[in-house]
PDB file of C-alpha atoms and ligand atoms in Angstrom:
ATOM      1  CA  UNK A  17      -0.032  -0.073   0.011  1.00  0.00           C
ATOM      2  CA  UNK A  18       1.689   3.248  -1.171  1.00  0.00           C
ATOM      3  CA  UNK A  19       0.612   5.494   1.686  1.00  0.00           C
ATOM      4  CA  UNK A  20       1.390   3.123   4.536  1.00  0.00           C
ATOM      5  CA  UNK A  21       4.156   3.846   6.995  1.00  0.00           C
ATOM      6  CA  UNK A  22       4.855   0.299   7.864  1.00  0.00           C
ATOM      7  CA  UNK A  23       4.765  -0.664   4.167  1.00  0.00           C
ATOM      8  CA  UNK A  24       7.515   1.785   3.647  1.00  0.00           C
ATOM      9  CA  UNK A  25       9.622   0.303   6.396  1.00  0.00           C
ATOM     10  CA  UNK A  26       9.188  -3.146   4.661  1.00  0.00           C
ATOM     11  CA  UNK A  27      10.420  -1.572   1.443  1.00  0.00           C
ATOM     12  CA  UNK A  28      13.091   0.310   3.409  1.00  0.00           C
ATOM     13  CA  UNK A  29      11.859   3.617   1.942  1.00  0.00           C
ATOM     14  CA  UNK A  30      11.726   4.692   5.613  1.00  0.00           C
ATOM     15  CA  UNK A  31      14.617   3.609   8.050  1.00  0.00           C
ATOM     16  CA  UNK A  32      13.936   1.403  10.920  1.00  0.00           C
ATOM     17  CA  UNK A  33      16.062  -0.678  13.204  1.00  0.00           C
ATOM     18  CA  UNK A  34      15.062  -4.136  12.126  1.00  0.00           C
ATOM     19  CA  UNK A  35      15.893  -6.908  14.662  1.00  0.00           C
ATOM     20  CA  UNK A  36      14.281  -9.940  13.210  1.00  0.00           C
ATOM     21  CA  UNK A  37      12.959 -10.916   9.810  1.00  0.00           C
ATOM     22  CA  UNK A  38      11.398 -13.974   7.986  1.00  0.00           C
ATOM     23  CA  UNK A  39       9.999 -14.429   4.542  1.00  0.00           C
ATOM     24  CA  UNK A  40       6.775 -12.993   5.509  1.00  0.00           C
ATOM     25  CA  UNK A  41       7.264 -10.957   8.619  1.00  0.00           C
ATOM     26  CA  UNK A  42       9.686  -8.203   9.977  1.00  0.00           C
ATOM     27  CA  UNK A  43      10.254  -6.918  13.398  1.00  0.00           C
ATOM     28  CA  UNK A  44      11.817  -3.490  14.215  1.00  0.00           C
ATOM     29  CA  UNK A  45      12.249  -1.338  17.238  1.00  0.00           C
ATOM     30  CA  UNK A  46       9.439   1.099  18.069  1.00  0.00           C
ATOM     31  CA  UNK A  47      10.517   4.625  17.572  1.00  0.00           C
ATOM     32  CA  UNK A  48       9.018   5.680  20.987  1.00  0.00           C
ATOM     33  CA  UNK A  49       9.919   2.822  23.261  1.00  0.00           C
ATOM     34  CA  UNK A  50       7.557   2.305  26.336  1.00  0.00           C
ATOM     35  CA  UNK A  51       9.944  -0.273  27.867  1.00  0.00           C
ATOM     36  CA  UNK A  52      13.622  -1.507  27.495  1.00  0.00           C
ATOM     37  CA  UNK A  53      12.307  -3.963  24.961  1.00  0.00           C
ATOM     38  CA  UNK A  54       9.646  -2.526  22.558  1.00  0.00           C
ATOM     39  CA  UNK A  55       9.695  -4.084  19.183  1.00  0.00           C
ATOM     40  CA  UNK A  56       6.856  -4.152  16.563  1.00  0.00           C
ATOM     41  CA  UNK A  57       6.165  -7.310  14.561  1.00  0.00           C
ATOM     42  CA  UNK A  58       4.372  -6.998  11.285  1.00  0.00           C
ATOM     43  CA  UNK A  59       3.426  -9.116   8.240  1.00  0.00           C
ATOM     44  CA  UNK A  60       5.308  -7.681   5.187  1.00  0.00           C
ATOM     45  CA  UNK A  61       2.063  -7.731   3.268  1.00  0.00           C
ATOM     46  CA  UNK A  62      -0.503  -4.988   4.135  1.00  0.00           C
ATOM     47  CA  UNK A  63      -3.302  -5.871   6.454  1.00  0.00           C
ATOM     48  CA  UNK A  64      -5.168  -3.193   8.205  1.00  0.00           C
ATOM     49  CA  UNK A  65      -5.732  -4.857  11.630  1.00  0.00           C
ATOM     50  CA  UNK A  66      -6.043  -8.149  13.432  1.00  0.00           C
ATOM     51  CA  UNK A  67      -9.343  -9.038  11.744  1.00  0.00           C
ATOM     52  CA  UNK A  68      -7.688  -8.783   8.300  1.00  0.00           C
ATOM     53  CA  UNK A  69      -4.631 -10.788   9.601  1.00  0.00           C
ATOM     54  CA  UNK A  70      -6.863 -13.566  10.887  1.00  0.00           C
ATOM     55  CA  UNK A  71      -8.622 -13.845   7.489  1.00  0.00           C
ATOM     56  CA  UNK A  72      -5.159 -13.773   5.711  1.00  0.00           C
ATOM     57  CA  UNK A  73      -3.349 -16.702   3.995  1.00  0.00           C
ATOM     58  CA  UNK A  74      -3.069 -19.848   6.002  1.00  0.00           C
ATOM     59  CA  UNK A  75      -0.244 -19.607   8.548  1.00  0.00           C
ATOM     60  CA  UNK A  76       0.398 -15.886   8.351  1.00  0.00           C
ATOM     61  CA  UNK A  77      -0.998 -15.023  11.844  1.00  0.00           C
ATOM     62  CA  UNK A  78       0.951 -18.053  13.124  1.00  0.00           C
ATOM     63  CA  UNK A  79       4.206 -16.697  11.541  1.00  0.00           C
ATOM     64  CA  UNK A  80       3.677 -13.237  13.095  1.00  0.00           C
ATOM     65  CA  UNK A  81       3.070 -14.941  16.584  1.00  0.00           C
ATOM     66  CA  UNK A  82       6.312 -17.076  16.198  1.00  0.00           C
ATOM     67  CA  UNK A  83       8.282 -14.126  15.052  1.00  0.00           C
ATOM     68  CA  UNK A  84       7.040 -12.210  18.177  1.00  0.00           C
ATOM     69  CA  UNK A  85       8.216 -14.995  20.308  1.00  0.00           C
ATOM     70  CA  UNK A  86      11.538 -15.248  18.614  1.00  0.00           C
ATOM     71  CA  UNK A  87      12.079 -11.511  19.219  1.00  0.00           C
ATOM     72  CA  UNK A  88      11.371 -12.090  22.963  1.00  0.00           C
ATOM     73  CA  UNK A  89      13.939 -14.882  23.023  1.00  0.00           C
ATOM     74  CA  UNK A  90      16.466 -12.764  21.186  1.00  0.00           C
ATOM     75  CA  UNK A  91      15.828  -9.764  23.381  1.00  0.00           C
ATOM     76  CA  UNK A  92      16.279 -11.966  26.549  1.00  0.00           C
ATOM     77  CA  UNK A  93      12.847 -11.395  27.843  1.00  0.00           C
ATOM     78  CA  UNK A  94      11.126 -14.663  27.143  1.00  0.00           C
ATOM     79  CA  UNK A  95      11.709 -15.992  30.550  1.00  0.00           C
ATOM     80  CA  UNK A  96      11.426 -12.813  32.633  1.00  0.00           C
ATOM     81  CA  UNK A  97       8.091 -12.276  30.829  1.00  0.00           C
ATOM     82  CA  UNK A  98       6.855  -9.943  28.039  1.00  0.00           C
ATOM     83  CA  UNK A  99       3.613  -8.696  26.730  1.00  0.00           C
ATOM     84  CA  UNK A 100       2.338  -8.967  23.108  1.00  0.00           C
ATOM     85  CA  UNK A 101      -0.221  -6.341  22.297  1.00  0.00           C
ATOM     86  CA  UNK A 102      -2.251  -5.741  19.053  1.00  0.00           C
ATOM     87  CA  UNK A 103      -4.194  -2.490  19.464  1.00  0.00           C
ATOM     88  CA  UNK A 104      -7.105  -2.790  17.158  1.00  0.00           C
ATOM     89  CA  UNK A 105      -9.325  -0.032  16.280  1.00  0.00           C
ATOM     90  CA  UNK A 106      -9.665   3.519  17.573  1.00  0.00           C
ATOM     91  CA  UNK A 107     -10.907   2.880  21.013  1.00  0.00           C
ATOM     92  CA  UNK A 108      -7.860   0.583  21.593  1.00  0.00           C
ATOM     93  CA  UNK A 109      -5.539   3.417  20.423  1.00  0.00           C
ATOM     94  CA  UNK A 110      -4.479   1.948  17.168  1.00  0.00           C
ATOM     95  CA  UNK A 111      -2.720   4.779  15.232  1.00  0.00           C
ATOM     96  CA  UNK A 112      -0.957   2.755  12.384  1.00  0.00           C
ATOM     97  CA  UNK A 113      -3.258   0.906  10.337  1.00  0.00           C
ATOM     98  CA  UNK A 114      -0.870  -1.891   9.265  1.00  0.00           C
ATOM     99  CA  UNK A 115      -1.397  -4.605  11.811  1.00  0.00           C
ATOM    100  CA  UNK A 116       1.485  -4.886  14.251  1.00  0.00           C
ATOM    101  CA  UNK A 117       2.072  -6.577  17.544  1.00  0.00           C
ATOM    102  CA  UNK A 118       4.017  -4.754  20.211  1.00  0.00           C
ATOM    103  CA  UNK A 119       6.510  -6.998  22.001  1.00  0.00           C
ATOM    104  CA  UNK A 120       7.019  -5.199  25.386  1.00  0.00           C
ATOM    105  CA  UNK A 121       9.254  -6.359  28.178  1.00  0.00           C
ATOM    106  CA  UNK A 122      12.345  -5.761  30.184  1.00  0.00           C
ATOM    107  CA  UNK A 123      10.547  -4.120  33.193  1.00  0.00           C
ATOM    108  CA  UNK A 124       7.638  -4.883  35.542  1.00  0.00           C
ATOM    109  CA  UNK A 125       4.302  -4.205  33.567  1.00  0.00           C
ATOM    110  CA  UNK A 126       1.077  -3.013  35.032  1.00  0.00           C
ATOM    111  CA  UNK A 127      -2.142  -4.884  34.788  1.00  0.00           C
ATOM    112  CA  UNK A 128      -4.807  -3.971  33.784  1.00  0.00           C
ATOM    113  CA  UNK A 129      -3.170  -1.713  31.101  1.00  0.00           C
ATOM    114  CA  UNK A 130      -4.604   1.920  30.762  1.00  0.00           C
TER     115      UNK A 130
HETATM  116  P1  AMP B  15      -0.399   1.721  17.748  1.00  0.00           P
HETATM  117  O1  AMP B  15      -0.771   2.834  18.501  1.00  0.00           O
HETATM  118  O2  AMP B  15      -0.702   0.374  18.401  1.00  0.00           O
HETATM  119  O3  AMP B  15      -0.953   1.743  16.349  1.00  0.00           O
HETATM  120  O4  AMP B  15       1.163   1.732  17.596  1.00  0.00           O
HETATM  121  C1  AMP B  15       1.970   2.423  16.591  1.00  0.00           C
HETATM  122  C2  AMP B  15       3.284   2.372  17.005  1.00  0.00           C
HETATM  123  O5  AMP B  15       4.202   2.716  15.936  1.00  0.00           O
HETATM  124  C3  AMP B  15       3.612   3.432  18.179  1.00  0.00           C
HETATM  125  O6  AMP B  15       4.052   2.774  19.362  1.00  0.00           O
HETATM  126  C4  AMP B  15       4.582   4.364  17.585  1.00  0.00           C
HETATM  127  O7  AMP B  15       5.653   4.747  18.462  1.00  0.00           O
HETATM  128  C5  AMP B  15       5.235   3.491  16.461  1.00  0.00           C
HETATM  129  N1  AMP B  15       5.843   4.116  15.301  1.00  0.00           N
HETATM  130  C6  AMP B  15       5.320   5.076  14.608  1.00  0.00           C
HETATM  131  N2  AMP B  15       6.210   5.429  13.630  1.00  0.00           N
HETATM  132  C7  AMP B  15       7.211   4.643  13.744  1.00  0.00           C
HETATM  133  C8  AMP B  15       8.437   4.406  13.006  1.00  0.00           C
HETATM  134  N3  AMP B  15       8.729   5.137  11.852  1.00  0.00           N
HETATM  135  N4  AMP B  15       9.300   3.469  13.279  1.00  0.00           N
HETATM  136  C9  AMP B  15       9.025   2.731  14.334  1.00  0.00           C
HETATM  137  N5  AMP B  15       7.867   2.816  15.056  1.00  0.00           N
HETATM  138  C10 AMP B  15       6.997   3.758  14.815  1.00  0.00           C
END
């Protein structure tokens, strides 16, 4: 999608610190980190939100989930604990409409979130 920020990160038109990549997914550091580890995991293809990802090609949502966990392992937070958050829709605060999971960890996280 030509106007999508995260599509431009996939095509490298916009720089990002990529920390992990598979054939169909990419993970990069959030530009405004909320914790010592804050990485965004996305499918390379454009899907607006979790509903679109859930309806995508077989195995893509699975691959996004596996990439998120691989990032947590790589970042050293898999054992201490981390949160995987997909803000979906305006009331959840989604601001970029290319589905992304936030991998957040490296500090104590409050529950429930705000
Ligand atoms: P959300 O509010 O769930 O849609 O999250 C969007 C996230 O994208 C926010 O945490 C932003 O800090 C992050 N973000 C926005 N622009 C960039 C960028 N160019 N590179 C990395 N992260 C970004």
